[in-house]
Short mmCIF file of C-alpha atoms in Angstrom, two decimals:
data_model
loop_
_atom_site.label_atom_id
_atom_site.label_comp_id
_atom_site.label_asym_id
_atom_site.label_seq_id
_atom_site.Cartn_x
_atom_site.Cartn_y
_atom_site.Cartn_z
CA MET A 227 0.00 0.00 0.00
CA ASN A 228 2.85 2.44 0.72
CA LYS A 229 4.22 2.06 -2.82
CA PHE A 230 0.83 3.05 -4.22
CA TYR A 231 0.72 6.27 -2.19
CA ILE A 232 4.32 7.10 -3.04
CA THR A 233 3.51 6.64 -6.73
CA ILE A 234 0.49 8.95 -6.42
CA VAL A 235 2.58 11.63 -4.66
CA ILE A 236 5.31 11.40 -7.32
CA CYS A 237 2.71 11.79 -10.09
CA ILE A 238 1.16 14.85 -8.41
CA ILE A 239 4.56 16.48 -7.95
CA SER A 240 5.48 15.72 -11.57
CA PHE A 241 2.26 17.32 -12.88
CA PHE A 242 2.85 20.36 -10.68
CA MET A 243 6.44 20.76 -11.89
CA ALA A 244 5.40 20.36 -15.55
CA GLY A 245 2.79 23.10 -15.12
CA CYS A 246 5.27 25.43 -13.44
CA SER A 247 7.85 24.96 -16.17
CA GLN A 248 5.61 26.56 -18.80
CA GLY A 249 6.20 30.22 -19.48
CA ASN A 250 3.89 32.65 -17.74
CA LYS A 251 1.64 34.24 -20.37
CA SER A 252 0.32 36.90 -18.01
CA ASP A 253 3.62 38.80 -17.94
CA LEU A 254 3.52 39.21 -21.74
CA ILE A 255 -0.15 40.08 -22.28
CA GLY A 256 -0.69 43.76 -22.97
CA ASN A 257 2.99 44.36 -23.68
CA THR A 258 4.71 45.43 -26.87
CA PHE A 259 8.31 44.53 -27.63
CA ARG A 260 10.17 46.69 -30.17
CA ALA A 261 13.38 45.96 -32.08
CA ASP A 262 15.91 48.71 -32.77
CA ASP A 263 14.86 48.60 -36.45
CA GLY A 264 11.21 49.36 -35.57
CA GLY A 265 9.75 45.85 -35.77
CA THR A 266 7.24 45.08 -33.02
CA ILE A 267 5.51 42.13 -31.42
CA SER A 268 2.47 43.09 -29.31
CA PHE A 269 0.86 40.42 -27.13
CA THR A 270 -2.81 41.40 -27.06
CA SER A 271 -4.35 38.39 -25.27
CA THR A 272 -3.56 34.89 -24.04
CA ASP A 273 -3.45 33.61 -27.60
CA SER A 274 -3.29 36.65 -29.94
CA CYS A 275 -0.52 39.01 -30.95
CA VAL A 276 0.23 41.56 -33.65
CA VAL A 277 3.54 41.38 -35.52
CA LYS A 278 4.54 44.54 -37.41
CA ASN A 279 7.44 45.63 -39.62
CA ILE A 280 9.69 42.67 -38.80
CA ASN A 281 12.95 42.29 -40.70
CA TRP A 282 12.11 38.81 -42.03
CA HIS A 283 15.72 38.24 -43.15
CA ASN A 284 16.61 38.12 -39.44
CA VAL A 285 13.97 35.42 -38.96
CA PHE A 286 14.30 33.26 -42.08
CA GLY A 287 17.68 34.23 -43.55
CA ASP A 288 17.93 33.80 -47.32
CA LEU A 289 14.60 31.94 -47.35
CA ALA A 290 12.94 35.32 -46.71
CA ASN A 291 13.57 36.19 -50.38
CA GLU A 292 11.13 33.45 -51.43
CA GLN A 293 7.98 35.01 -49.97
CA GLU A 294 6.26 38.38 -49.97
CA TYR A 295 5.50 39.65 -46.48
CA LYS A 296 2.88 42.01 -45.16
CA ASP A 297 3.78 44.89 -42.86
CA GLU A 298 1.39 43.57 -40.21
CA TYR A 299 0.15 40.15 -39.15
CA LYS A 300 -2.61 39.46 -36.65
CA SER A 301 -1.29 36.21 -35.25
CA THR A 302 -1.74 33.56 -32.59
CA TRP A 303 0.89 32.55 -30.08
CA GLU A 304 1.59 29.89 -27.46
CA TYR A 305 4.47 28.56 -25.42
CA ILE A 306 5.95 25.36 -26.80
CA ASP A 307 8.32 25.00 -23.84
CA SER A 308 9.30 27.11 -20.85
CA SER A 309 11.14 29.74 -22.88
CA THR A 310 10.08 29.38 -26.53
CA ILE A 311 7.03 31.07 -27.99
CA GLU A 312 5.57 29.89 -31.28
CA ILE A 313 3.90 32.58 -33.37
CA ASP A 314 1.60 31.52 -36.20
CA THR A 315 0.64 34.21 -38.70
CA GLY A 316 -1.70 31.92 -40.63
CA GLU A 317 0.81 31.90 -43.50
CA PHE A 318 3.90 30.74 -41.62
CA THR A 319 5.19 29.98 -38.13
CA PHE A 320 8.32 31.19 -36.34
CA HIS A 321 9.77 30.99 -32.85
CA VAL A 322 10.61 33.74 -30.40
CA ASP A 323 12.65 32.97 -27.30
CA ARG A 324 12.87 34.46 -23.85
CA PRO A 325 15.81 34.47 -21.52
CA ASN A 326 15.48 32.00 -18.66
CA VAL A 327 11.90 32.60 -17.47
CA ILE A 328 12.75 31.51 -13.94
CA ASP A 329 14.92 34.62 -13.73
CA ASP A 330 13.85 38.10 -14.79
CA ILE A 331 13.50 38.57 -18.56
CA SER A 332 15.87 41.55 -18.61
CA SER A 333 18.84 42.25 -20.86
CA SER A 334 22.26 43.16 -19.50
CA ASP A 335 21.15 46.82 -19.40
CA GLY A 336 18.04 45.91 -17.39
CA ARG A 337 15.43 46.15 -20.16
CA PRO A 338 13.08 43.17 -20.52
CA TYR A 339 13.36 41.55 -23.94
CA ILE A 340 12.49 38.63 -26.19
CA PHE A 341 14.58 37.50 -29.16
CA ILE A 342 14.80 35.48 -32.35
CA TYR A 343 17.97 33.56 -33.14
CA ILE A 344 19.58 34.73 -36.38
CA GLY A 345 21.08 31.68 -38.06
CA ASP A 346 22.57 28.92 -35.92
CA PRO A 347 21.46 29.25 -32.26
CA ASP A 348 24.89 28.00 -31.20
CA GLU A 349 26.37 31.25 -32.49
CA PHE A 350 24.10 33.30 -30.15
CA VAL A 351 23.38 36.03 -32.70
CA THR A 352 19.95 37.43 -31.88
CA TYR A 353 17.31 39.82 -33.20
CA GLN A 354 16.16 41.44 -29.95
CA PHE A 355 12.86 43.11 -29.09
CA TYR A 356 12.76 45.26 -25.96
CA LYS A 357 9.68 45.79 -23.82
CA GLN A 358 8.11 49.23 -24.38
#
C-alpha cells in the first residue's frame, strides 16, 4: 500500500512541476516589444498578438527572399516550452525565445526583452525586441 501512495505523490509532484515549467503568459499580455529597427511584437491576449514591420531576413535568412511579407500580421501565439514562444501568422510559423523565465527577462542593461535567433542558435546572434 505504501508504494501506491508514493507513486500517487510522485505523479502529483510531476504534474505540478510540468505546469510550473511553462512560461507565464500573463507577464507578456498587454505588452509590446520593439526591435531597434522598428519591428514590433504586441501580445494582445492569451493567444493573440500583432507582428509589425519585422525584418524577415533576421527570422528566415535567405529563405525570406522566397515570400512576400505584409507589414502587419494578426497572429496567434503559445508557449511550446518554458522559454520558446511559437507565433503563427496563418501563412507561416516562427519561434521567439525568452531568456530563462525563472529569472527576470531583462537584458544586460536591465530592459526586458524577447529574441529570435539569427542563423545557428549555437552562435548566439539574436534579433532582440525590448519591452516598451
